[in-house]
């Protein structure tokens, strides 16, 4: 039996909640993905394309070669057989060996082989925040409790088929360690007719995320292929400390030959500021996704809205060609209806208390490229995404993504590729490529063009547009040092400062450099330098 416990103290503001308008830090996402696969290694005899793409350590040509080799030779007897696959070598195997396993027989339960991970994390900020300072004449509202945030997390793989986990946490200023709790119990046996059962918290990764998205996603990234491709993974246990974006209930997965189907039912509560109209009917304008309960007003808004959801995903996999098709549908109902606020840019948003989202999606390989598409529908609106990624050679990769979402499109659990934080009111084209000079160095670039058909937050006019351009050079010498240099240029239109009622274009340049040096087996040195320059008719600033 393996057990790992970690006690972490931090003197920096590592918040449990994430600002949804800001992108995830890619290094943190990578660390979380690797941690997951260390505990749940990929069985190379059961591996799917989604597993390899999600791991992110092999390219599309190597993935294709893996499945062609397996189809020709049959099941593997050892992970070392992977060296014999065209485009694979010993260096590739050493890079991924901590995250893979080869099971030749049906595994039996053995308590000694169980894996357990327990984390206890305490966080605090050295500088005193205003919410913890003594009340003054300007503001008397203060947080209830100490400036410490605390988290307890357990993850266990009891047997190859059975996993479980739970989490309890409080944010800085909250009173109880149980302010947010989460748990899951998963039974997963790929060869059974009833192959998946999840009880507790979970997310759904369906299609390209136009109606359901879960797990980690890089979004726009220097990893131009990995970031643009999502794979239909079905339901996944949820163990994050982020207090939104998940379901709580039951998942059942069934399979028969080329077909598999997953069905879920969920009930959970949301925080919201409840208002009443002139007739006394209650409503809300938006759900509070922060999960913060530090003041009396935040506590009054806790668990005010109940959400019920039912969903089903049907997946078909072709026998002789790498083609999969999915049909997905979700029904959601809230105990109190949503109404739009009086803000002009929210007039066309969805409102009501019952919503049905559906989609058709596909992934397939053709002409040495990995293709994907999804078409989604919501009441009086729709969205579409399509793209491809391919390796032109060992040295060159290309990818593109086209997306469109109508102005009033809404799906509460959507998280697709795009510029906006939510899916809707956007049309865009992304083009990315990566060139490898050698095994140690590479240059990555992308250009993303986007158009917003209707008004949006801080943009009062329709049909505004912009672009984002990135270049990144990276050099790595394994177990010695690695570094990268990156520049990103983002340009958007926004409202000019009042009283001017016109649009201005705002440019933002971000520069970053990173160096990681390995000192010995136990120590390494990591340093990063970042800078930002903002330029518009109303602002010129460095940061």
Short mmCIF file of C-alpha atoms in Angstrom, two decimals:
data_model
loop_
_atom_site.label_atom_id
_atom_site.label_comp_id
_atom_site.label_asym_id
_atom_site.label_seq_id
_atom_site.Cartn_x
_atom_site.Cartn_y
_atom_site.Cartn_z
CA UNK A 1 0.00 0.00 0.00
CA UNK A 2 1.38 3.40 -0.97
CA UNK A 3 0.45 6.51 1.00
CA UNK A 4 1.67 10.02 0.41
CA UNK A 5 0.88 12.91 2.69
CA UNK A 6 1.73 16.53 2.05
CA UNK A 7 1.54 19.47 4.43
CA UNK A 8 1.87 22.77 2.62
CA UNK A 9 2.22 26.29 3.96
CA UNK A 10 2.13 29.30 1.66
CA UNK A 11 2.78 32.97 2.30
CA UNK A 12 1.34 34.04 -1.06
CA UNK A 13 -2.32 34.55 -1.99
CA UNK A 14 -2.97 31.16 -3.65
CA UNK A 15 -6.75 31.50 -3.72
CA UNK A 16 -9.07 28.53 -3.85
CA UNK A 17 -11.36 30.40 -6.20
CA UNK A 18 -10.21 31.25 -9.69
CA UNK A 19 -10.95 34.47 -11.49
CA UNK A 20 -12.82 33.09 -14.48
CA UNK A 21 -11.77 36.02 -16.64
CA UNK A 22 -8.10 35.05 -16.32
CA UNK A 23 -6.43 32.09 -18.10
CA UNK A 24 -5.13 29.12 -16.17
CA UNK A 25 -1.39 29.02 -15.55
CA UNK A 26 -0.16 26.35 -17.96
CA UNK A 27 2.55 24.99 -15.64
CA UNK A 28 -0.03 24.43 -12.89
CA UNK A 29 -2.32 22.59 -15.33
CA UNK A 30 0.55 20.40 -16.47
CA UNK A 31 1.45 19.56 -12.86
CA UNK A 32 -2.15 18.59 -12.09
CA UNK A 33 -2.35 16.39 -15.21
CA UNK A 34 0.90 14.62 -14.38
CA UNK A 35 -0.21 14.12 -10.76
CA UNK A 36 -3.43 12.51 -12.00
CA UNK A 37 -1.63 10.09 -14.32
CA UNK A 38 0.92 9.12 -11.68
CA UNK A 39 -1.99 7.93 -9.55
CA UNK A 40 -3.98 6.62 -12.53
CA UNK A 41 -1.42 5.45 -15.11
CA UNK A 42 -2.52 4.83 -18.69
CA UNK A 43 -2.88 1.11 -19.42
CA UNK A 44 -1.29 0.86 -22.87
CA UNK A 45 -3.57 -2.08 -23.70
CA UNK A 46 -6.69 0.01 -22.94
CA UNK A 47 -5.43 3.47 -23.98
CA UNK A 48 -7.56 5.76 -26.13
CA UNK A 49 -6.53 8.72 -28.25
CA UNK A 50 -7.92 11.08 -25.61
CA UNK A 51 -5.54 9.64 -22.99
CA UNK A 52 -2.43 10.34 -25.06
CA UNK A 53 -3.53 13.82 -26.14
CA UNK A 54 -4.49 14.73 -22.56
CA UNK A 55 -1.10 13.57 -21.23
CA UNK A 56 0.53 15.87 -23.78
CA UNK A 57 3.94 14.18 -24.04
CA UNK A 58 3.62 12.57 -27.49
CA UNK A 59 2.64 14.18 -30.77
CA UNK A 60 -0.16 13.31 -33.19
CA UNK A 61 2.12 11.28 -35.52
CA UNK A 62 3.31 9.15 -32.61
CA UNK A 63 -0.26 8.60 -31.44
CA UNK A 64 -1.32 7.45 -34.89
CA UNK A 65 1.70 5.13 -35.11
CA UNK A 66 0.85 3.67 -31.68
CA UNK A 67 -2.63 2.54 -32.75
CA UNK A 68 -1.45 1.26 -36.13
CA UNK A 69 1.25 -0.83 -34.42
CA UNK A 70 -1.17 -2.18 -31.82
CA UNK A 71 -3.70 -3.12 -34.50
CA UNK A 72 -1.02 -5.03 -36.43
CA UNK A 73 0.66 -6.80 -33.48
CA UNK A 74 -2.05 -7.16 -30.82
CA UNK A 75 -1.79 -6.53 -27.07
CA UNK A 76 1.45 -5.45 -25.44
CA UNK A 77 3.31 -7.61 -22.91
CA UNK A 78 5.59 -4.84 -21.61
CA UNK A 79 5.93 -1.08 -21.84
CA UNK A 80 9.39 -1.58 -23.38
CA UNK A 81 7.71 -2.83 -26.57
CA UNK A 82 6.79 0.78 -27.30
CA UNK A 83 10.37 1.33 -28.54
CA UNK A 84 9.55 -0.79 -31.58
CA UNK A 85 6.78 1.57 -32.75
CA UNK A 86 7.77 3.78 -35.71
CA UNK A 87 8.48 7.39 -34.58
CA UNK A 88 8.87 6.18 -30.97
CA UNK A 89 12.27 5.75 -29.33
CA UNK A 90 13.88 5.20 -25.95
CA UNK A 91 13.82 8.93 -25.14
CA UNK A 92 10.03 8.99 -25.70
CA UNK A 93 9.56 5.97 -23.46
CA UNK A 94 11.67 7.47 -20.66
CA UNK A 95 9.59 10.66 -20.88
CA UNK A 96 6.27 8.86 -20.37
CA UNK A 97 7.18 5.74 -18.36
CA UNK A 98 6.07 7.23 -15.01
CA UNK A 99 2.57 7.72 -16.44
CA UNK A 100 1.93 4.36 -18.15
CA UNK A 101 1.43 0.72 -17.19
CA UNK A 102 0.98 -2.57 -19.05
CA UNK A 103 -1.60 -4.99 -17.66
CA UNK A 104 -1.54 -8.36 -19.42
CA UNK A 105 -4.20 -10.07 -17.27
CA UNK A 106 -7.35 -8.93 -15.50
CA UNK A 107 -6.03 -7.30 -12.29
CA UNK A 108 -7.15 -8.71 -8.96
CA UNK A 109 -7.79 -6.72 -5.84
CA UNK A 110 -4.78 -6.31 -3.56
CA UNK A 111 -4.84 -3.92 -0.63
CA UNK A 112 -1.06 -3.63 -0.67
CA UNK A 113 -1.15 -2.13 -4.17
CA UNK A 114 -3.65 0.61 -3.24
CA UNK A 115 -2.45 4.20 -3.64
CA UNK A 116 -3.41 7.07 -1.35
CA UNK A 117 -2.67 10.80 -1.46
CA UNK A 118 -3.53 13.19 1.36
CA UNK A 119 -2.84 16.93 1.21
CA UNK A 120 -3.26 19.45 4.03
CA UNK A 121 -2.67 23.01 2.82
CA UNK A 122 -2.67 26.25 4.81
CA UNK A 123 -2.45 29.59 2.98
CA UNK A 124 -2.14 33.17 4.15
CA UNK A 125 -1.17 36.58 2.87
CA UNK A 126 1.49 38.52 4.76
CA UNK A 127 0.02 41.91 3.82
CA UNK A 128 -3.19 42.64 5.73
CA UNK A 129 -6.26 42.88 3.53
CA UNK A 130 -8.89 45.51 4.23
CA UNK A 131 -11.46 42.85 5.10
CA UNK A 132 -9.39 41.84 8.14
CA UNK A 133 -8.52 45.37 9.32
CA UNK A 134 -10.45 47.24 12.07
CA UNK A 135 -13.69 48.94 10.82
CA UNK A 136 -13.42 52.61 9.89
CA UNK A 137 -15.81 55.41 8.94
CA UNK A 138 -15.80 54.52 5.24
CA UNK A 139 -16.47 50.80 5.63
CA UNK A 140 -17.62 48.71 8.57
CA UNK A 141 -18.08 45.39 6.76
CA UNK A 142 -15.37 42.94 7.78
CA UNK A 143 -14.76 39.23 7.36
CA UNK A 144 -15.87 36.82 10.07
CA UNK A 145 -12.77 34.76 10.68
CA UNK A 146 -8.99 34.52 10.41
CA UNK A 147 -7.00 35.41 7.26
CA UNK A 148 -5.99 31.76 6.86
CA UNK A 149 -7.31 29.49 4.13
CA UNK A 150 -7.19 25.76 4.77
CA UNK A 151 -7.72 22.66 2.64
CA UNK A 152 -7.85 18.91 3.28
CA UNK A 153 -7.84 16.62 0.23
CA UNK A 154 -7.73 12.84 -0.09
CA UNK A 155 -7.48 10.80 -3.28
CA UNK A 156 -7.26 7.03 -3.30
CA UNK A 157 -7.05 4.32 -5.94
CA UNK A 158 -8.25 1.39 -3.86
CA UNK A 159 -8.09 -1.10 -6.75
CA UNK A 160 -7.69 -0.83 -10.55
CA UNK A 161 -11.46 -0.41 -10.82
CA UNK A 162 -12.31 1.51 -7.62
CA UNK A 163 -11.27 5.06 -6.78
CA UNK A 164 -12.49 7.62 -4.26
CA UNK A 165 -11.75 11.07 -2.95
CA UNK A 166 -13.01 13.87 -0.74
CA UNK A 167 -12.18 17.48 -0.03
CA UNK A 168 -12.95 20.00 2.73
CA UNK A 169 -11.85 23.62 2.62
CA UNK A 170 -12.39 27.13 3.95
CA UNK A 171 -11.32 30.36 2.29
CA UNK A 172 -9.69 33.23 4.13
CA UNK A 173 -12.31 34.94 6.29
CA UNK A 174 -14.70 31.96 6.39
CA UNK A 175 -15.61 30.27 9.67
CA UNK A 176 -15.86 26.53 9.02
CA UNK A 177 -13.45 24.06 7.40
CA UNK A 178 -16.56 22.43 5.94
CA UNK A 179 -17.67 25.60 4.14
CA UNK A 180 -17.09 23.67 0.92
CA UNK A 181 -17.04 19.87 0.79
CA UNK A 182 -16.72 17.57 -2.17
CA UNK A 183 -16.55 13.80 -2.62
CA UNK A 184 -16.69 11.10 -5.26
CA UNK A 185 -16.71 7.32 -5.52
CA UNK A 186 -15.93 5.81 -8.94
CA UNK A 187 -16.10 2.26 -10.24
CA UNK A 188 -14.60 1.92 -13.73
CA UNK A 189 -14.09 -1.40 -15.56
CA UNK A 190 -13.57 -0.83 -19.31
CA UNK A 191 -14.44 -4.41 -20.38
CA UNK A 192 -17.82 -4.66 -18.59
CA UNK A 193 -21.26 -3.89 -20.03
CA UNK A 194 -21.86 -1.59 -17.06
CA UNK A 195 -18.40 -0.04 -17.25
CA UNK A 196 -18.73 3.14 -15.17
CA UNK A 197 -20.47 4.25 -11.97
CA UNK A 198 -19.78 7.61 -10.32
CA UNK A 199 -21.48 8.74 -7.12
CA UNK A 200 -20.82 12.27 -5.87
CA UNK A 201 -19.26 15.20 -7.73
CA UNK A 202 -18.39 14.90 -11.43
CA UNK A 203 -17.99 16.81 -14.70
CA UNK A 204 -18.71 15.80 -18.30
CA UNK A 205 -16.24 16.18 -21.14
CA UNK A 206 -18.50 15.85 -24.19
CA UNK A 207 -17.41 16.71 -27.70
CA UNK A 208 -15.56 20.03 -27.96
CA UNK A 209 -17.20 21.56 -24.89
CA UNK A 210 -20.03 23.51 -26.51
CA UNK A 211 -22.59 22.11 -24.03
CA UNK A 212 -20.50 20.15 -21.48
CA UNK A 213 -16.84 20.57 -20.56
CA UNK A 214 -14.74 19.20 -17.74
CA UNK A 215 -11.17 18.43 -16.77
CA UNK A 216 -8.22 20.64 -17.59
CA UNK A 217 -8.07 22.76 -20.72
CA UNK A 218 -5.20 24.95 -21.83
CA UNK A 219 -7.35 27.11 -24.12
CA UNK A 220 -5.20 29.16 -26.44
CA UNK A 221 -1.64 28.02 -25.85
CA UNK A 222 1.78 27.69 -27.41
CA UNK A 223 0.90 23.97 -27.54
CA UNK A 224 -0.96 24.63 -30.78
CA UNK A 225 -2.17 21.05 -31.33
CA UNK A 226 -2.87 19.88 -27.79
CA UNK A 227 -4.73 23.09 -26.90
CA UNK A 228 -7.07 22.98 -29.91
CA UNK A 229 -8.19 19.34 -29.67
CA UNK A 230 -10.64 17.95 -27.11
CA UNK A 231 -11.80 14.36 -26.99
CA UNK A 232 -15.08 12.87 -25.84
CA UNK A 233 -14.18 11.37 -22.44
CA UNK A 234 -17.64 11.15 -20.87
CA UNK A 235 -18.04 11.73 -17.12
CA UNK A 236 -14.99 12.33 -14.92
CA UNK A 237 -14.83 12.48 -11.08
CA UNK A 238 -14.46 16.04 -9.79
CA UNK A 239 -11.87 16.71 -7.07
CA UNK A 240 -10.93 20.36 -7.61
CA UNK A 241 -11.23 23.03 -4.90
CA UNK A 242 -13.03 25.40 -7.33
CA UNK A 243 -16.59 25.68 -5.99
CA UNK A 244 -18.42 25.79 -9.33
CA UNK A 245 -18.54 24.04 -12.67
CA UNK A 246 -19.52 20.55 -11.47
CA UNK A 247 -22.53 18.29 -10.98
CA UNK A 248 -23.46 16.33 -7.85
CA UNK A 249 -25.36 13.08 -8.29
CA UNK A 250 -25.07 9.76 -10.15
CA UNK A 251 -23.51 8.64 -13.44
CA UNK A 252 -24.07 5.26 -15.14
CA UNK A 253 -22.11 4.15 -18.21
CA UNK A 254 -23.12 1.25 -20.46
CA UNK A 255 -21.44 -0.21 -23.53
CA UNK A 256 -22.19 -2.79 -26.19
CA UNK A 257 -19.87 -3.50 -29.13
CA UNK A 258 -19.43 -0.19 -31.01
CA UNK A 259 -21.80 1.77 -28.76
CA UNK A 260 -21.53 3.29 -25.33
CA UNK A 261 -23.95 5.51 -23.43
CA UNK A 262 -23.58 7.58 -20.28
CA UNK A 263 -26.54 8.94 -18.33
CA UNK A 264 -26.45 11.29 -15.35
CA UNK A 265 -28.77 12.88 -12.83
CA UNK A 266 -27.74 15.76 -10.58
CA UNK A 267 -29.05 18.12 -7.89
CA UNK A 268 -26.97 20.92 -6.40
CA UNK A 269 -27.33 24.37 -4.82
CA UNK A 270 -26.10 27.75 -6.04
CA UNK A 271 -25.46 31.05 -4.31
CA UNK A 272 -27.46 34.01 -5.65
CA UNK A 273 -28.82 37.41 -4.68
CA UNK A 274 -32.60 36.88 -4.82
CA UNK A 275 -34.74 39.86 -5.89
CA UNK A 276 -38.51 40.31 -6.29
CA UNK A 277 -40.51 42.00 -9.04
CA UNK A 278 -43.54 44.30 -8.66
CA UNK A 279 -45.82 41.26 -8.25
CA UNK A 280 -43.64 39.72 -5.55
CA UNK A 281 -42.20 36.94 -7.75
CA UNK A 282 -38.57 36.05 -6.91
CA UNK A 283 -35.81 36.02 -9.52
CA UNK A 284 -32.04 36.36 -9.86
CA UNK A 285 -29.86 38.00 -12.52
CA UNK A 286 -26.73 35.86 -12.11
CA UNK A 287 -25.40 32.99 -10.02
CA UNK A 288 -22.51 33.62 -7.65
CA UNK A 289 -19.76 31.17 -8.62
CA UNK A 290 -17.05 32.38 -6.23
CA UNK A 291 -18.12 30.23 -3.27
CA UNK A 292 -17.03 32.93 -0.77
CA UNK A 293 -18.95 33.17 2.52
CA UNK A 294 -17.01 35.71 4.61
CA UNK A 295 -19.68 38.30 5.46
CA UNK A 296 -23.33 38.28 6.51
CA UNK A 297 -24.49 39.32 3.02
CA UNK A 298 -22.49 36.49 1.38
CA UNK A 299 -23.99 34.02 3.85
CA UNK A 300 -27.51 35.28 3.10
CA UNK A 301 -26.97 34.44 -0.58
CA UNK A 302 -25.73 30.90 0.16
CA UNK A 303 -27.67 27.99 -1.42
CA UNK A 304 -30.59 30.16 -2.54
CA UNK A 305 -31.15 28.42 -5.90
CA UNK A 306 -31.53 24.69 -6.51
CA UNK A 307 -30.53 23.16 -9.84
CA UNK A 308 -31.73 19.82 -11.21
CA UNK A 309 -30.09 18.32 -14.31
CA UNK A 310 -30.53 15.22 -16.45
CA UNK A 311 -28.30 14.29 -19.36
CA UNK A 312 -27.42 11.58 -21.80
CA UNK A 313 -24.54 11.04 -24.23
CA UNK A 314 -24.55 8.33 -26.91
CA UNK A 315 -21.21 7.49 -28.53
CA UNK A 316 -20.53 5.34 -31.62
CA UNK A 317 -17.04 4.15 -32.58
CA UNK A 318 -16.35 2.77 -36.07
CA UNK A 319 -14.66 -0.63 -36.17
CA UNK A 320 -12.25 -0.29 -39.05
CA UNK A 321 -11.58 3.43 -39.24
CA UNK A 322 -10.69 6.03 -36.55
CA UNK A 323 -14.12 7.69 -36.47
CA UNK A 324 -16.38 8.45 -33.50
CA UNK A 325 -19.78 10.19 -33.42
CA UNK A 326 -21.66 11.52 -30.40
CA UNK A 327 -25.21 12.72 -29.75
CA UNK A 328 -25.59 14.69 -26.49
CA UNK A 329 -28.49 16.27 -24.63
CA UNK A 330 -28.89 17.96 -21.22
CA UNK A 331 -32.06 19.19 -19.48
CA UNK A 332 -31.65 21.72 -16.63
CA UNK A 333 -34.16 23.36 -14.31
CA UNK A 334 -33.70 25.97 -11.57
CA UNK A 335 -35.99 26.56 -8.59
CA UNK A 336 -36.02 30.34 -9.26
CA UNK A 337 -36.01 31.88 -12.76
CA UNK A 338 -33.17 33.97 -14.16
CA UNK A 339 -34.00 37.40 -15.58
CA UNK A 340 -31.73 39.68 -17.51
CA UNK A 341 -30.51 42.89 -15.96
CA UNK A 342 -31.18 46.30 -17.50
CA UNK A 343 -27.65 46.51 -18.94
CA UNK A 344 -27.75 46.91 -22.72
CA UNK A 345 -25.21 44.17 -23.45
CA UNK A 346 -27.30 41.59 -21.52
CA UNK A 347 -30.67 42.20 -23.19
CA UNK A 348 -30.31 39.24 -25.59
CA UNK A 349 -29.01 36.79 -22.94
CA UNK A 350 -30.98 33.64 -22.14
CA UNK A 351 -33.50 33.92 -19.29
CA UNK A 352 -35.98 31.53 -17.66
CA UNK A 353 -35.81 28.51 -15.37
CA UNK A 354 -35.78 25.58 -17.82
CA UNK A 355 -33.14 24.96 -20.47
CA UNK A 356 -32.41 22.17 -22.97
CA UNK A 357 -29.01 21.95 -24.69
CA UNK A 358 -28.14 19.40 -27.37
CA UNK A 359 -25.26 18.74 -29.74
CA UNK A 360 -23.74 16.43 -32.37
CA UNK A 361 -19.97 15.98 -32.31
CA UNK A 362 -17.28 13.94 -34.02
CA UNK A 363 -13.56 13.13 -34.04
CA UNK A 364 -11.86 11.35 -36.92
CA UNK A 365 -8.52 10.93 -38.66
CA UNK A 366 -8.21 11.65 -42.38
CA UNK A 367 -5.32 12.59 -44.66
CA UNK A 368 -2.82 12.38 -41.77
CA UNK A 369 -4.81 14.96 -39.79
CA UNK A 370 -6.93 14.74 -36.63
CA UNK A 371 -10.28 16.44 -37.36
CA UNK A 372 -13.00 17.51 -34.93
CA UNK A 373 -16.35 19.28 -35.07
CA UNK A 374 -19.39 19.97 -32.90
CA UNK A 375 -22.75 21.58 -33.68
CA UNK A 376 -24.79 22.66 -30.63
CA UNK A 377 -28.30 23.99 -30.12
CA UNK A 378 -29.96 26.04 -27.37
CA UNK A 379 -33.33 27.87 -27.40
CA UNK A 380 -33.35 30.15 -30.48
CA UNK A 381 -29.55 29.98 -30.79
CA UNK A 382 -26.73 27.72 -31.92
CA UNK A 383 -22.96 27.29 -31.90
CA UNK A 384 -20.43 25.53 -34.11
CA UNK A 385 -16.74 24.63 -33.84
CA UNK A 386 -14.52 22.86 -36.32
CA UNK A 387 -10.78 22.30 -36.60
CA UNK A 388 -7.90 20.03 -37.51
CA UNK A 389 -4.37 19.31 -36.34
CA UNK A 390 -1.66 17.45 -38.18
CA UNK A 391 2.07 16.82 -38.16
CA UNK A 392 3.55 17.81 -41.52
CA UNK A 393 6.76 16.06 -40.50
CA UNK A 394 8.71 15.20 -37.36
CA UNK A 395 9.68 18.85 -37.16
CA UNK A 396 6.51 20.76 -38.12
CA UNK A 397 2.98 20.74 -36.66
CA UNK A 398 -0.04 22.78 -37.81
CA UNK A 399 -3.52 23.35 -36.41
CA UNK A 400 -6.55 25.55 -36.99
CA UNK A 401 -9.91 26.11 -35.29
CA UNK A 402 -12.95 27.99 -36.58
CA UNK A 403 -15.76 28.75 -34.11
CA UNK A 404 -19.06 30.59 -34.09
CA UNK A 405 -21.59 31.11 -31.29
CA UNK A 406 -24.69 33.25 -31.74
CA UNK A 407 -25.36 36.23 -29.51
CA UNK A 408 -27.90 34.58 -27.18
CA UNK A 409 -26.30 31.12 -27.06
CA UNK A 410 -26.00 29.77 -23.51
CA UNK A 411 -25.07 26.47 -21.90
CA UNK A 412 -24.25 26.57 -18.17
CA UNK A 413 -21.42 23.99 -18.32
CA UNK A 414 -19.90 24.96 -21.67
CA UNK A 415 -16.18 25.70 -21.96
CA UNK A 416 -15.10 25.60 -25.58
CA UNK A 417 -12.12 27.09 -27.40
CA UNK A 418 -12.54 30.84 -27.77
CA UNK A 419 -11.70 34.36 -26.62
CA UNK A 420 -14.71 34.98 -24.36
CA UNK A 421 -14.85 33.47 -20.87
CA UNK A 422 -18.28 32.03 -21.77
CA UNK A 423 -19.42 30.45 -25.04
CA UNK A 424 -21.50 32.99 -26.98
CA UNK A 425 -21.36 36.16 -29.07
CA UNK A 426 -18.18 35.25 -30.94
CA UNK A 427 -16.77 34.23 -34.30
CA UNK A 428 -13.08 33.47 -34.72
CA UNK A 429 -10.27 31.69 -36.54
CA UNK A 430 -7.17 30.29 -34.81
CA UNK A 431 -4.05 29.19 -36.73
CA UNK A 432 -1.11 27.64 -34.90
CA UNK A 433 2.17 25.93 -35.74
CA UNK A 434 5.23 24.50 -34.05
CA UNK A 435 8.71 23.97 -35.51
CA UNK A 436 11.32 21.77 -33.85
CA UNK A 437 14.91 22.63 -34.72
CA UNK A 438 16.12 19.64 -32.69
CA UNK A 439 15.01 17.36 -29.88
CA UNK A 440 15.89 20.17 -27.47
CA UNK A 441 14.59 23.35 -29.13
CA UNK A 442 11.33 24.45 -30.73
CA UNK A 443 9.53 27.58 -31.88
CA UNK A 444 5.76 27.83 -31.32
CA UNK A 445 3.44 30.48 -32.77
CA UNK A 446 -0.25 31.20 -33.21
CA UNK A 447 -2.54 33.90 -34.58
CA UNK A 448 -6.14 34.18 -33.40
CA UNK A 449 -8.62 36.56 -35.10
CA UNK A 450 -11.97 37.17 -33.40
CA UNK A 451 -15.17 39.16 -33.95
CA UNK A 452 -17.92 39.94 -31.43
CA UNK A 453 -21.23 40.41 -33.34
CA UNK A 454 -23.08 42.14 -30.45
CA UNK A 455 -22.21 44.48 -27.59
CA UNK A 456 -20.48 43.00 -24.54
CA UNK A 457 -19.07 44.06 -21.17
CA UNK A 458 -17.23 47.41 -21.52
CA UNK A 459 -17.99 47.40 -25.27
CA UNK A 460 -21.28 49.20 -26.05
CA UNK A 461 -21.14 48.79 -29.83
CA UNK A 462 -21.66 45.75 -32.06
CA UNK A 463 -19.23 44.12 -34.51
CA UNK A 464 -15.98 44.82 -32.68
CA UNK A 465 -12.92 42.73 -33.49
CA UNK A 466 -9.37 42.00 -32.45
CA UNK A 467 -6.46 39.60 -32.58
CA UNK A 468 -3.94 37.74 -30.45
CA UNK A 469 -0.46 36.81 -31.67
CA UNK A 470 2.08 34.70 -29.77
CA UNK A 471 5.66 33.55 -30.38
CA UNK A 472 7.58 31.31 -27.98
CA UNK A 473 11.08 29.84 -28.22
CA UNK A 474 11.85 26.96 -25.87
CA UNK A 475 15.07 25.03 -25.20
CA UNK A 476 15.36 22.01 -22.95
CA UNK A 477 18.27 19.86 -21.88
CA UNK A 478 16.74 17.03 -19.88
CA UNK A 479 17.69 16.92 -16.18
CA UNK A 480 20.05 19.90 -16.63
CA UNK A 481 18.13 23.07 -17.50
CA UNK A 482 15.36 24.47 -19.69
CA UNK A 483 14.26 27.97 -20.60
CA UNK A 484 11.79 29.81 -22.79
CA UNK A 485 11.27 33.33 -24.14
CA UNK A 486 7.74 34.41 -25.07
CA UNK A 487 5.94 37.47 -26.42
CA UNK A 488 2.17 37.87 -26.79
CA UNK A 489 0.33 40.76 -28.46
CA UNK A 490 -3.41 41.20 -27.84
CA UNK A 491 -5.51 43.91 -29.45
CA UNK A 492 -9.21 44.64 -28.77
CA UNK A 493 -11.71 47.44 -29.12
CA UNK A 494 -13.40 48.85 -26.00
CA UNK A 495 -15.36 51.90 -24.83
CA UNK A 496 -13.42 55.11 -24.39
CA UNK A 497 -13.42 56.69 -20.92
CA UNK A 498 -16.48 58.88 -20.26
CA UNK A 499 -17.71 61.38 -21.37
CA UNK A 500 -16.40 60.23 -24.79
CA UNK A 501 -18.91 57.87 -26.42
CA UNK A 502 -16.70 56.14 -28.94
CA UNK A 503 -14.55 53.03 -29.30
CA UNK A 504 -10.79 52.96 -28.86
CA UNK A 505 -8.34 50.17 -29.62
CA UNK A 506 -6.32 48.81 -26.71
CA UNK A 507 -3.05 46.96 -27.29
CA UNK A 508 -1.38 44.78 -24.70
CA UNK A 509 2.11 43.31 -25.06
CA UNK A 510 3.22 40.64 -22.60
CA UNK A 511 6.86 39.59 -22.35
CA UNK A 512 8.08 36.64 -20.30
CA UNK A 513 11.25 34.64 -19.80
CA UNK A 514 11.69 31.52 -17.70
CA UNK A 515 14.75 29.55 -16.58
CA UNK A 516 14.76 26.29 -14.64
CA UNK A 517 18.11 24.84 -13.57
CA UNK A 518 18.57 21.43 -11.96
CA UNK A 519 21.13 21.61 -9.17
CA UNK A 520 20.98 17.98 -8.04
CA UNK A 521 18.37 15.21 -7.62
CA UNK A 522 16.67 17.05 -4.73
CA UNK A 523 17.03 20.72 -5.64
CA UNK A 524 16.41 22.92 -8.63
CA UNK A 525 16.33 26.66 -9.19
CA UNK A 526 13.42 28.31 -11.02
CA UNK A 527 13.21 31.97 -12.04
CA UNK A 528 10.68 33.84 -14.20
CA UNK A 529 10.60 37.45 -15.43
CA UNK A 530 7.39 38.96 -16.81
CA UNK A 531 6.43 42.38 -18.08
CA UNK A 532 3.35 44.02 -19.62
CA UNK A 533 2.92 47.16 -21.70
CA UNK A 534 -0.54 48.68 -22.31
CA UNK A 535 -1.13 51.20 -25.07
CA UNK A 536 -4.32 53.00 -26.11
CA UNK A 537 -5.42 56.61 -26.68
CA UNK A 538 -6.51 56.67 -23.02
CA UNK A 539 -3.70 54.71 -21.37
CA UNK A 540 0.02 54.03 -21.63
CA UNK A 541 1.44 51.94 -18.83
CA UNK A 542 4.13 49.41 -17.92
CA UNK A 543 3.74 46.65 -15.37
#
